mmCIF file of C-alpha atoms in Angstrom:
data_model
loop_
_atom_site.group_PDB
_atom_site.id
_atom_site.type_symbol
_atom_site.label_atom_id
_atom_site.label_comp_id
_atom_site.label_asym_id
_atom_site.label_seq_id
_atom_site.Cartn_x
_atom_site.Cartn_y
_atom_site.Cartn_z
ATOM 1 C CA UNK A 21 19.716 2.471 13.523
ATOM 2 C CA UNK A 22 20.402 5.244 11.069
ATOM 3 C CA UNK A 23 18.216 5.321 8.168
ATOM 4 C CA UNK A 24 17.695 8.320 5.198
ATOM 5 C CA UNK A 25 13.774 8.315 4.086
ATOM 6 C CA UNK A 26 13.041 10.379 1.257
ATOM 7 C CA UNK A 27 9.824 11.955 0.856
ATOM 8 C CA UNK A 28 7.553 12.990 -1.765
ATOM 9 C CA UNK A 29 4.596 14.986 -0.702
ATOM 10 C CA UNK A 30 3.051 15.360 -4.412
ATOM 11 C CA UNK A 31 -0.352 16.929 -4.619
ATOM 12 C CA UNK A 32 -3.595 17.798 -2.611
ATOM 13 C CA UNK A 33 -3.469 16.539 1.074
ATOM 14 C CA UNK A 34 -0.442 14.885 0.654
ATOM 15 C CA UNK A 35 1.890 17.201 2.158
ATOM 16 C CA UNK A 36 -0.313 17.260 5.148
ATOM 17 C CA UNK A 37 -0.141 13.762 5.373
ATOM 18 C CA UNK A 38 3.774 13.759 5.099
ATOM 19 C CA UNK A 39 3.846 16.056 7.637
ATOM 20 C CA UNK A 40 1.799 13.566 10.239
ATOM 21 C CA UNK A 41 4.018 10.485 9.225
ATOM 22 C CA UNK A 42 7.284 12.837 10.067
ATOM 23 C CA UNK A 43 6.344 13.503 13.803
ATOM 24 C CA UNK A 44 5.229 9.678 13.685
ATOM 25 C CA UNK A 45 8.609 8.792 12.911
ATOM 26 C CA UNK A 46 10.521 11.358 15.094
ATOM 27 C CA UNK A 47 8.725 9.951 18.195
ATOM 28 C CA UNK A 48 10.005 6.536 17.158
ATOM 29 C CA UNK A 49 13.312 7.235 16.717
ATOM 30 C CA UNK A 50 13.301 9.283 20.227
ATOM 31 C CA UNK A 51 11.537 5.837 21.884
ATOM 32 C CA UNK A 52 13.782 3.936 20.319
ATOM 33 C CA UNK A 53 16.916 4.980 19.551
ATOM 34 C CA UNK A 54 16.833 5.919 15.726
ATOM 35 C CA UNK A 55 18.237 8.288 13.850
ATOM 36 C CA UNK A 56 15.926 9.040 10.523
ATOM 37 C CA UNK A 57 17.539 11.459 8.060
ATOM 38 C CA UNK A 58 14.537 12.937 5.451
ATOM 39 C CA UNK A 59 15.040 14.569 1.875
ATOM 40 C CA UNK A 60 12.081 16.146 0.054
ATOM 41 C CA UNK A 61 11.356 15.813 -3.578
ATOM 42 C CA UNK A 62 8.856 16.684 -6.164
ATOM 43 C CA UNK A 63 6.507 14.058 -7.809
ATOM 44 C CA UNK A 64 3.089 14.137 -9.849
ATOM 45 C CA UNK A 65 1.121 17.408 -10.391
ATOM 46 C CA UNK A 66 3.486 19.443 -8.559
ATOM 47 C CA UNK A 67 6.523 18.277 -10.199
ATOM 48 C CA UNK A 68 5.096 19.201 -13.754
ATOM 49 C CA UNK A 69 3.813 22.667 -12.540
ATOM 50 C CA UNK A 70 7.531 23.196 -11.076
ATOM 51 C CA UNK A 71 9.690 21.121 -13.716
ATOM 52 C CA UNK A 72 7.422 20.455 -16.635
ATOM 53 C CA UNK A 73 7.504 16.769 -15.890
ATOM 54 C CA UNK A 74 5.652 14.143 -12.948
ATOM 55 C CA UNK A 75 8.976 12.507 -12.371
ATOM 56 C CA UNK A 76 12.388 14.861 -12.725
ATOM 57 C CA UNK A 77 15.640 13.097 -12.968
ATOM 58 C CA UNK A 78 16.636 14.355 -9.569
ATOM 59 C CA UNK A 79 13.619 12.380 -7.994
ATOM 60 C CA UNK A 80 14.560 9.249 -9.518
ATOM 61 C CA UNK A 81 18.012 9.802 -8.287
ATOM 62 C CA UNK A 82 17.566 10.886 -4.749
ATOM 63 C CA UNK A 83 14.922 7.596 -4.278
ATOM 64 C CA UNK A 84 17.468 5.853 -5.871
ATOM 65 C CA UNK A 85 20.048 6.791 -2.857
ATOM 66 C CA UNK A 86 17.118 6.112 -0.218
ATOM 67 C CA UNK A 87 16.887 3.442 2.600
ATOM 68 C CA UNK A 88 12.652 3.968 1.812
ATOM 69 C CA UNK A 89 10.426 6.315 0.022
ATOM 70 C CA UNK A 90 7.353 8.010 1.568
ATOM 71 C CA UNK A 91 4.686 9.292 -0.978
ATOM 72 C CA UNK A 92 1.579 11.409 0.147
ATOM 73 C CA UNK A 93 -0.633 11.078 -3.042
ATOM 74 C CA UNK A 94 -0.681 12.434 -6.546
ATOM 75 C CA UNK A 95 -2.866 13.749 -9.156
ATOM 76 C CA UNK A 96 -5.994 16.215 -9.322
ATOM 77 C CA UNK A 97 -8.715 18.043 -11.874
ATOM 78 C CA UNK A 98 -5.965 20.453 -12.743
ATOM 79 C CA UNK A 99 -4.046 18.573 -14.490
ATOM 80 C CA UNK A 100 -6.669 16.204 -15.496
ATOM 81 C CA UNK A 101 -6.471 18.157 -18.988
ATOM 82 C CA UNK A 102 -3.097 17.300 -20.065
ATOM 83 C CA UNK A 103 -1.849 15.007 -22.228
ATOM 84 C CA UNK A 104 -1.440 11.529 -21.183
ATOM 85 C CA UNK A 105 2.446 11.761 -20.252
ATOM 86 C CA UNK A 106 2.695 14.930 -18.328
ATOM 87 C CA UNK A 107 -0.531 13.389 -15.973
ATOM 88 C CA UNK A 108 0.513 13.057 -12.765
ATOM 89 C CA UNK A 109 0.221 9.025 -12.124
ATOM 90 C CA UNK A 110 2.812 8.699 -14.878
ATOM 91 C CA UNK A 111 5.237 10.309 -11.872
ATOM 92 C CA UNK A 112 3.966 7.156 -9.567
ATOM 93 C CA UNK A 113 3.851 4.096 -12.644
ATOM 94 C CA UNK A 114 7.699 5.941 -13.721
ATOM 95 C CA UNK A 115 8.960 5.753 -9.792
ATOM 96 C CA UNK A 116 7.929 2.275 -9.256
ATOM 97 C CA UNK A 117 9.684 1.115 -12.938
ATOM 98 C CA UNK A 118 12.410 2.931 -12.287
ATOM 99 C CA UNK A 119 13.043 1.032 -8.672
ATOM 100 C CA UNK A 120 11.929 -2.054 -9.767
ATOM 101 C CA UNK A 121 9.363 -1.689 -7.424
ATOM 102 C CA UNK A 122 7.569 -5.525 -8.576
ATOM 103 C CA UNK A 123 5.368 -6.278 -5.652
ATOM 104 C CA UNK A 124 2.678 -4.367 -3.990
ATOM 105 C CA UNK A 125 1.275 -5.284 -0.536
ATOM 106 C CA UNK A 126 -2.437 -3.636 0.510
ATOM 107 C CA UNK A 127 -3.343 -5.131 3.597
ATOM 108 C CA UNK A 128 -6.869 -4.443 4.246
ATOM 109 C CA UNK A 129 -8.430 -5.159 8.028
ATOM 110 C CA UNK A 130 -11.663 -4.126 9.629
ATOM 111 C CA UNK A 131 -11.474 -2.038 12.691
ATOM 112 C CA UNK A 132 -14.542 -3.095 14.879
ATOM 113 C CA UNK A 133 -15.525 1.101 15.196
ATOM 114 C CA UNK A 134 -15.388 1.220 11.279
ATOM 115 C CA UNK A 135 -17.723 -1.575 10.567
ATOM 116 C CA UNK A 136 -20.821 0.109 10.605
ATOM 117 C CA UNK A 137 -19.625 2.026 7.893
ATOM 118 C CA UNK A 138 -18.685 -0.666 5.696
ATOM 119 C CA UNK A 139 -21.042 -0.942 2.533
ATOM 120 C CA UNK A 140 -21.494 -4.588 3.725
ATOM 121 C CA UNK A 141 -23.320 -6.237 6.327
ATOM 122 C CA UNK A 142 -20.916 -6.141 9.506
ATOM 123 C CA UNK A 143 -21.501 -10.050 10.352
ATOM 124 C CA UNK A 144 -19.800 -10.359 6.538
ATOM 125 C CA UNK A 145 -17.404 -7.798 6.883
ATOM 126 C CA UNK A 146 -16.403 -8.563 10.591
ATOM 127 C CA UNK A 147 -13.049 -10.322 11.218
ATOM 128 C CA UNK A 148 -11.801 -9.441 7.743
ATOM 129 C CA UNK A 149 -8.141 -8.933 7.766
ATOM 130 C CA UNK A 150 -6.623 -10.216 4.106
ATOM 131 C CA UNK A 151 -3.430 -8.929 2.164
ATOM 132 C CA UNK A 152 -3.674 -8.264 -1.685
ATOM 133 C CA UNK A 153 0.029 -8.913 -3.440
ATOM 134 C CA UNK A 154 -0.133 -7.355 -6.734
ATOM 135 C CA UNK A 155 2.597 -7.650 -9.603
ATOM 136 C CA UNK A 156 3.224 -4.155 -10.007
ATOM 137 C CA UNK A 157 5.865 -3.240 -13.267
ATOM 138 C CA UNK A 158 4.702 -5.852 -15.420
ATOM 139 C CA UNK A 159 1.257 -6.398 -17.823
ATOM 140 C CA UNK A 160 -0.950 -4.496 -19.612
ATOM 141 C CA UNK A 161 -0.243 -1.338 -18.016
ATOM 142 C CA UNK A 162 3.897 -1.326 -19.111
ATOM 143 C CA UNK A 163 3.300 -3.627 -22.133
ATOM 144 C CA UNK A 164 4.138 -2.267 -25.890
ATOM 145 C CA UNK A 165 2.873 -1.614 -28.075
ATOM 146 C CA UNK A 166 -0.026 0.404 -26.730
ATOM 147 C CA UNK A 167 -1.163 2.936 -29.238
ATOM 148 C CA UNK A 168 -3.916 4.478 -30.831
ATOM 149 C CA UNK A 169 -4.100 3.198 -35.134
ATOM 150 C CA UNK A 170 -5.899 3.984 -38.121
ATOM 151 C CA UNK A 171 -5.800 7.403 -37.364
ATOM 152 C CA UNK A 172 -7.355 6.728 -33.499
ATOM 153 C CA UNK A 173 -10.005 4.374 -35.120
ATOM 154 C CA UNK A 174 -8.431 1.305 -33.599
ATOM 155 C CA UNK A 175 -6.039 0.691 -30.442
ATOM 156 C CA UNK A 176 -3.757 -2.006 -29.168
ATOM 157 C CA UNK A 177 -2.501 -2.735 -25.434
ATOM 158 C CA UNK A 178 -0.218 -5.263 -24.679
ATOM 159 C CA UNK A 179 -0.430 -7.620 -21.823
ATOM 160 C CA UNK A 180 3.019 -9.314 -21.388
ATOM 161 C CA UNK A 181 5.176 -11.227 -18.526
ATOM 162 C CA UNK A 182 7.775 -13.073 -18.388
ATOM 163 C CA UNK A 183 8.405 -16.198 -16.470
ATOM 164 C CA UNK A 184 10.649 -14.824 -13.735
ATOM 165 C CA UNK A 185 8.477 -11.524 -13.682
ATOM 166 C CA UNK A 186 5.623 -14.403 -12.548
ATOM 167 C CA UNK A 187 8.279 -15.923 -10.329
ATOM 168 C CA UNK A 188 9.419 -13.234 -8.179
ATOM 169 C CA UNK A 189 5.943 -12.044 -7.444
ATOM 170 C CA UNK A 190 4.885 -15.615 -6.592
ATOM 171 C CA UNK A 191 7.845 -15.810 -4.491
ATOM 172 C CA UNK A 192 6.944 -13.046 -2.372
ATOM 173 C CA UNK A 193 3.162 -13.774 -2.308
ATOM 174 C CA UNK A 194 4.383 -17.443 -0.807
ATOM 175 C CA UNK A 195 6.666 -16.120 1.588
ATOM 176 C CA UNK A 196 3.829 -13.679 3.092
ATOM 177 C CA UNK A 197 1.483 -15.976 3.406
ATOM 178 C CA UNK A 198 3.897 -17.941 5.217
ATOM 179 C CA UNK A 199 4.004 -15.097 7.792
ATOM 180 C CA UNK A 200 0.220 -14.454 8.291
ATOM 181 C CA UNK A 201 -2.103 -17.614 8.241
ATOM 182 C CA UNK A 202 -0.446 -19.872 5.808
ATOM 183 C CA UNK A 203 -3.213 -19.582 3.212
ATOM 184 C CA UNK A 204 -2.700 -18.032 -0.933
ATOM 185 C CA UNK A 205 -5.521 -17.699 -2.855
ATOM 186 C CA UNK A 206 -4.220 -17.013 -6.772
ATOM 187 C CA UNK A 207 -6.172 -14.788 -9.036
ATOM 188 C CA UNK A 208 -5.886 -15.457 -12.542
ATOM 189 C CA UNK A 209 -8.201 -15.342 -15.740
ATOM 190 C CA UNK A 210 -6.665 -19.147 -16.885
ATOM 191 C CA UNK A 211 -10.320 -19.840 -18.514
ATOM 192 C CA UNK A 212 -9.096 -17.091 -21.557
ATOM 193 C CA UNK A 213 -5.728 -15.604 -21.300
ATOM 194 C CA UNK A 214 -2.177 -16.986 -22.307
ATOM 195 C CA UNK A 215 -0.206 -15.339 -19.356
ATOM 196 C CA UNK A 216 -2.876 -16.345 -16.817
ATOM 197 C CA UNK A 217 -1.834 -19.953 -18.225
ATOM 198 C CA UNK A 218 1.347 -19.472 -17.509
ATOM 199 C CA UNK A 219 0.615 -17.453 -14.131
ATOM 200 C CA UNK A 220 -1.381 -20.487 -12.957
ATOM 201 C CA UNK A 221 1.668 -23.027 -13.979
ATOM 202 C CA UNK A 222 4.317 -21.042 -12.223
ATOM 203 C CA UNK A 223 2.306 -21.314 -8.883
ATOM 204 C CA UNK A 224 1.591 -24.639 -9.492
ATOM 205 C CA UNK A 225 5.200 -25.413 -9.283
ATOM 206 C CA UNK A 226 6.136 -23.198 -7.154
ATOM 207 C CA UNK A 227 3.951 -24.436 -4.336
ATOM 208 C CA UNK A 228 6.446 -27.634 -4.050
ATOM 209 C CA UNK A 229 8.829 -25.015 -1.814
ATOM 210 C CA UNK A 230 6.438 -24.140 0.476
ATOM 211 C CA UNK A 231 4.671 -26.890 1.571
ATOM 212 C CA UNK A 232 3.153 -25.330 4.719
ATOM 213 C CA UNK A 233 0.976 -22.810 2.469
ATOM 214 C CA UNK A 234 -2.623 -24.203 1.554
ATOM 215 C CA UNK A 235 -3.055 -22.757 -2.433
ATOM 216 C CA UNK A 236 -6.237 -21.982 -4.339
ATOM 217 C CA UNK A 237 -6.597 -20.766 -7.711
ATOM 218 C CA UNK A 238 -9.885 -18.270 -8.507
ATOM 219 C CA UNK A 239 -10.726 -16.655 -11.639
ATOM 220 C CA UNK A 240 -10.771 -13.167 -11.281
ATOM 221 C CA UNK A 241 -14.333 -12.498 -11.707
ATOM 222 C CA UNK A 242 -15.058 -15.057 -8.940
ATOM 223 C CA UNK A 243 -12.398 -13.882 -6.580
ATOM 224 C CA UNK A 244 -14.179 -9.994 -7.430
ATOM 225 C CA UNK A 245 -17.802 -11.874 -5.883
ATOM 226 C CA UNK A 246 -16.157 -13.371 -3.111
ATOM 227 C CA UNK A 247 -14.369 -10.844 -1.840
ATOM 228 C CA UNK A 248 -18.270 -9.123 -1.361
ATOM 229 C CA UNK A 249 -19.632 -11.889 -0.154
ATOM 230 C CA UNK A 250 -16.996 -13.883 1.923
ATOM 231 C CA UNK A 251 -14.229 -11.705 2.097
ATOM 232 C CA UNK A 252 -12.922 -13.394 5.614
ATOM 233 C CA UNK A 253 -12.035 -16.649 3.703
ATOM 234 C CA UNK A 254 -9.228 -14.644 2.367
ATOM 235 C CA UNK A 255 -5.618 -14.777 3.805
ATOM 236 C CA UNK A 256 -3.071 -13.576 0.828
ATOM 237 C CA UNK A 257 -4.066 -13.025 -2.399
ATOM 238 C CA UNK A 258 -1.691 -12.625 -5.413
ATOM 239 C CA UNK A 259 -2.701 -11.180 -8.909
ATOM 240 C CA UNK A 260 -1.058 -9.515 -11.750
ATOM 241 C CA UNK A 261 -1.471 -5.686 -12.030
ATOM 242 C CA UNK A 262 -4.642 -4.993 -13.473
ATOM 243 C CA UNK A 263 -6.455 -7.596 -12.078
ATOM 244 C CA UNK A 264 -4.491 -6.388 -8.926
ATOM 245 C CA UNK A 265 -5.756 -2.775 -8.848
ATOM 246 C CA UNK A 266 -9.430 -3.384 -9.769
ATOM 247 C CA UNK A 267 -9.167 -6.222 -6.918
ATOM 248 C CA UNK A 268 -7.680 -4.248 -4.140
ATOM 249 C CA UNK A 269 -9.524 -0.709 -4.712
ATOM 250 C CA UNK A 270 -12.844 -3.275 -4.614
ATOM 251 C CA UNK A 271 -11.542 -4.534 -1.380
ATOM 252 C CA UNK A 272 -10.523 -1.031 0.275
ATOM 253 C CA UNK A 273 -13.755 -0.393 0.273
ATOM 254 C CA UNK A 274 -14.859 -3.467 2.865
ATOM 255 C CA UNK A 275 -13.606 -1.297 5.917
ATOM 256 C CA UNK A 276 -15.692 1.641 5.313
ATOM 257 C CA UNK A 277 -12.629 3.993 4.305
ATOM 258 C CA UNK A 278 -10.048 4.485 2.019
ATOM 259 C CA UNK A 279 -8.575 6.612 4.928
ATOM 260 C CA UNK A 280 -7.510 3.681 7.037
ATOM 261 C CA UNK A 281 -5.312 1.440 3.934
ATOM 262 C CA UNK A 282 -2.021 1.670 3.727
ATOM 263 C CA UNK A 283 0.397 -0.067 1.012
ATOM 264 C CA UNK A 284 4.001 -1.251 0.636
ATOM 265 C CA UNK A 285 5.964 -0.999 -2.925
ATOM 266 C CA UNK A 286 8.816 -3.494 -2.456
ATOM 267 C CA UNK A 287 11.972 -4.477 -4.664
ATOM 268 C CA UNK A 288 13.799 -7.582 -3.980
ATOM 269 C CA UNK A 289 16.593 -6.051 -1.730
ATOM 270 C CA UNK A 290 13.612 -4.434 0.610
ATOM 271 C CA UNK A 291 13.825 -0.729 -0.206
ATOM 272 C CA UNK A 292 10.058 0.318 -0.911
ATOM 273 C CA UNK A 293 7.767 3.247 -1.578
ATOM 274 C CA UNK A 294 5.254 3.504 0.978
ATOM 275 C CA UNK A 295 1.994 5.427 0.445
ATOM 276 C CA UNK A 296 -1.998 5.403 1.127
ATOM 277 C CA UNK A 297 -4.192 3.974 -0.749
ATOM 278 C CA UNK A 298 -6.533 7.772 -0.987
ATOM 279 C CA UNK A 299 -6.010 10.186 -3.801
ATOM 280 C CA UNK A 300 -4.980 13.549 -2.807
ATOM 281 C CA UNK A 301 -8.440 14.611 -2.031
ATOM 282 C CA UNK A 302 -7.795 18.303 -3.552
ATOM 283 C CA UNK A 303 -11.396 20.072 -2.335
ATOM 284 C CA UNK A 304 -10.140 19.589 1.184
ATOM 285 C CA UNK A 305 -6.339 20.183 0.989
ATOM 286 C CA UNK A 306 -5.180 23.030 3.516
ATOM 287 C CA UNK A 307 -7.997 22.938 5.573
ATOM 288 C CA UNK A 308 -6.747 20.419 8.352
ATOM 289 C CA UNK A 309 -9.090 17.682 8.250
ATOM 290 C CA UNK A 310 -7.368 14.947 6.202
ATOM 291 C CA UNK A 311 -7.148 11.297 7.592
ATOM 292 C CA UNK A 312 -3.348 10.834 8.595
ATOM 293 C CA UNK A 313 -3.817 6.984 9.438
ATOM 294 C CA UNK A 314 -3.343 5.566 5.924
ATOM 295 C CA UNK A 315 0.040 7.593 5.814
ATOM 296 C CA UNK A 316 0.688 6.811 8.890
ATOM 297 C CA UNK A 317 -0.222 2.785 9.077
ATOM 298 C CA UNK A 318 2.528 3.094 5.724
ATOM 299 C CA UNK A 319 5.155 3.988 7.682
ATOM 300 C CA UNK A 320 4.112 1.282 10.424
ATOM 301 C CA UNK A 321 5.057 -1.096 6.920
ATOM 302 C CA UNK A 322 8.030 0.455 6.160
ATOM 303 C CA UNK A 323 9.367 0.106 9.224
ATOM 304 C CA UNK A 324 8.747 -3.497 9.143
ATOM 305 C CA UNK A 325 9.400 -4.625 5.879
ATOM 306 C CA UNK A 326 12.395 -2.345 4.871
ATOM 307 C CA UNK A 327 14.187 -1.739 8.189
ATOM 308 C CA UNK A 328 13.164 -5.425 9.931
ATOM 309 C CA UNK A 329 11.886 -2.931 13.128
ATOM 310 C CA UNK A 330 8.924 -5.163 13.734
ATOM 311 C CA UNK A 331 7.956 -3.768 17.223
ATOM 312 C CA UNK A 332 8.515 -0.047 16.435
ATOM 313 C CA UNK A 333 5.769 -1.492 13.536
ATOM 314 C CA UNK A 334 3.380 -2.689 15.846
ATOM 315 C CA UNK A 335 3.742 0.206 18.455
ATOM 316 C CA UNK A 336 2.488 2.539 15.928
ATOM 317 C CA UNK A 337 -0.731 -0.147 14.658
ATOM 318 C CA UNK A 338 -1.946 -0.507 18.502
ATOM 319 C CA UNK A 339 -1.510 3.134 18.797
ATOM 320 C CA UNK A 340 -4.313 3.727 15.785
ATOM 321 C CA UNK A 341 -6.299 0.939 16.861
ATOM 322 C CA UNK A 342 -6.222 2.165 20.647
ATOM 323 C CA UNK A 343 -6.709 5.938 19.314
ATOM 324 C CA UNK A 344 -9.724 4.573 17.451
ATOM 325 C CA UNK A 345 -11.251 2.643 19.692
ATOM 326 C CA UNK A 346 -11.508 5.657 21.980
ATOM 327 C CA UNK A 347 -13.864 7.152 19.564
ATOM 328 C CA UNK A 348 -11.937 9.567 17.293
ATOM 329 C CA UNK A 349 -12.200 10.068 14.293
ATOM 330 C CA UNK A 350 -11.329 12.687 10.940
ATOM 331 C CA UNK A 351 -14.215 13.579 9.057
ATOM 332 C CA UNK A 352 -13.955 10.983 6.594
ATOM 333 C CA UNK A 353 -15.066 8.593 9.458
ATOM 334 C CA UNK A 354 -18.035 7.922 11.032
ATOM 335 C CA UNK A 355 -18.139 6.794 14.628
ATOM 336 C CA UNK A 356 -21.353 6.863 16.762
ATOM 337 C CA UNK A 357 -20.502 9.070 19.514
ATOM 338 C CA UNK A 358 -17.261 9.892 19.044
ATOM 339 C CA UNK A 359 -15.346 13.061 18.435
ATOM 340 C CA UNK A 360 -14.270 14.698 15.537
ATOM 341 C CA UNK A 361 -11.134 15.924 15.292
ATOM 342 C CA UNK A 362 -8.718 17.270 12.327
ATOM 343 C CA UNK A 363 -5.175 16.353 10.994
ATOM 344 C CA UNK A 364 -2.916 17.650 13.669
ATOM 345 C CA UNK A 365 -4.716 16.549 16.876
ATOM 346 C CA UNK A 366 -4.957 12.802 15.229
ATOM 347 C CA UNK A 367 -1.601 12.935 14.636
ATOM 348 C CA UNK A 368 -0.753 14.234 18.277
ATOM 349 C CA UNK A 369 -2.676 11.797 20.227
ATOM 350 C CA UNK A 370 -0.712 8.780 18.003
ATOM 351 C CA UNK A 371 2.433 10.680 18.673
ATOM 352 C CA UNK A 372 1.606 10.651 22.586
ATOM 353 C CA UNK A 373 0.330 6.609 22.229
ATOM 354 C CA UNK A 374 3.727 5.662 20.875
ATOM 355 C CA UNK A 375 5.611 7.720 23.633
ATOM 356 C CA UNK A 376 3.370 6.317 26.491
ATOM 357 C CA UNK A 377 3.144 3.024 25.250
ATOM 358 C CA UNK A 378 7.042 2.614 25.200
ATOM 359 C CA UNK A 379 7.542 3.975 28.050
ATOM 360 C CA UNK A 380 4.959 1.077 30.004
ATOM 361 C CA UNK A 381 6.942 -1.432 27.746
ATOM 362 C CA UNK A 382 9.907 -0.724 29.241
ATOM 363 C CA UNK A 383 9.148 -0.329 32.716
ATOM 364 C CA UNK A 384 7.887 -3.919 32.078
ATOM 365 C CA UNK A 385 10.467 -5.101 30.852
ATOM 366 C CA UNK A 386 12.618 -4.171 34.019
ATOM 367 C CA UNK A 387 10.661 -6.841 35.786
ATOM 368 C CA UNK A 388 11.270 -9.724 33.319
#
């Protein structure tokens, strides 16, 4: 399989982290037979210091070309001064419009070495392995007008959707669950809100084409309680875009790390953006000792959701889990007894999982 993967680094750590998901990939595609092509591009912080924007046209236009998009992270205090369209998330909230990126998968899971470092209790946290699908170019963060009035003495957001907007996310919320454990759990605010109405409907009747999927509606302030105090009852959940971000940030923190959570951006056709869920963590960039897994657990999904490679996928998730297991960790992680080690040697020790681990997979499958 030949595949082009663009990449953009951005800010802070996330041209470290780029780096690490690179020799991830290059060991796949020598275990496997791949060929992956990369292209590098500007984005966020870095892009405006460069071109005097987040997102230049030629960004947009080389993702736009792209089998998949890898993004390290974006933002930082330096640019935390400007003014509200040269900040560097309006890079990543212009990418994903500009794709049509609608649907964002966080899956969120508790590594047994992690738990103890999980704000919760570990017999609450324990077995926790859910998936957040979050409508991602729609609602109150793209709706107009939003504007400052009367002279900035009174504001306005807009919170729209359309039906198919609803749809498609639904859709792909369904069709997830349907590949996990058969369970949705929809997060609306139905008790107040007009397009929470109409969110609620649409699954509703959507639910008649999937008959194997069990469906519960929450309101969103009871779906933010359970997730703290029951979060293993959760499968898939699927919420619009704010109630989607508040929701999965609350639930990255269940594992004990934003270090370990990678997401998916997908459009309908399968190209995505893949990128960790951590900032770009500028007071330790250049120094060696980011947390690669996030980055690297993202390109375990793109693998599987935009190029269907669904054991190249796993190789690389046993890989972390094994690597963790045997005790080490970056220094964003805690494990009791274990040994701390930085960017590169993390990276290495997945690289040379993935390369052993193949090579026992196919000497096995000689015999079958």
């Amino acid at each position: 399989m030949k595949k082009h993967i663009v990449l953009l680094p951005g800010d802070g750590i996330g041209a470290e982290v780029i780096q690490s998901a690179k020799q991830v990939l290059w060991a796949i595609a020598e275990e496997f037979n791949h060929e992956f092509t990369f292209e590098s591009r500007d984005i966020g912080g870095t892009a405006v210091d460069t071109h005097g924007t987040p997102l230049p046209d030629e960004t947009v236009a080389a993702c736009q070309q792209a089998d998949a998009i890898l993004l390290g992270a974006v933002g930082g205090p330096k640019w935390d001064s400007l003014p509200s369209h040269l900040r560097p998330e309006k890079g990543l909230l212009g990418i994903r419009k500009a794709l049509n990126l609608f649907a964002n998968l966080r899956p969120v899971k508790g590594y047994p070495k992690l738990l103890h470092a999980s704000p919760l209790k570990e017999e609450v946290v324990k077995g926790s392995d859910l998936l957040i699908v979050r409508e991602l170019i729609g609602g109150l963060y793209f709706g107009t007008p939003s504007e400052r009035r009367d002279k900035g003495q009174s504001v306005v957001d807009t919170l729209a959707y359309s039906r198919q907007e609803i749809t498609q996310i639904v859709d792909k919320a369904f069709k997830s669950a349907q590949l996990r454990r058969h369970h949705l759990t929809s997060v609306d605010k139905a008790n107040v809100l007009e397009s929470s109405k109409l969110w609620r409907e649409i699954v509703e009747e959507k639910k008649a084409d999937y008959p194997d999927v069990k469906v519960d509606h929450l309101l969103v302030d009871a779906a933010a309680m359970k997730l703290i105090t029951n979060p293993g009852q959760f499968d898939v959940i699927v919420t619009e875009n704010m109630f989607g971000d508040i929701l999965s940030d609350e639930a990255s923190v269940l594992t004990g790390s934003l270090g370990m959570l990678p997401s998916a951006s997908l459009r309908e056709d399968g190209v995505g953006l893949y990128e960790p869920v951590h900032g770009s963590a500028p007071d330790i960039a250049g120094q060696g000792i980011a947390n690669p897994l996030a980055m690297i657990l993202s390109t375990a999904l793109m693998l599987r959701h935009s190029f269907q490679l669904e054991d190249e996928a796993h190789l690389i998730e046993t890989a972390v889990q094994a690597v963790l297991d045997d005790g080490y960790h970056t220094a964003d992680l805690q494990i009791p007894d274990g040994q701390k080690i930085g960017t590169s040697h993390m990276t290495a020790l997945i690289v040379e999982l993935i390369k052993s681990q193949s090579a026992t997979k196919s000497i096995l499958n000689c015999y079958v």
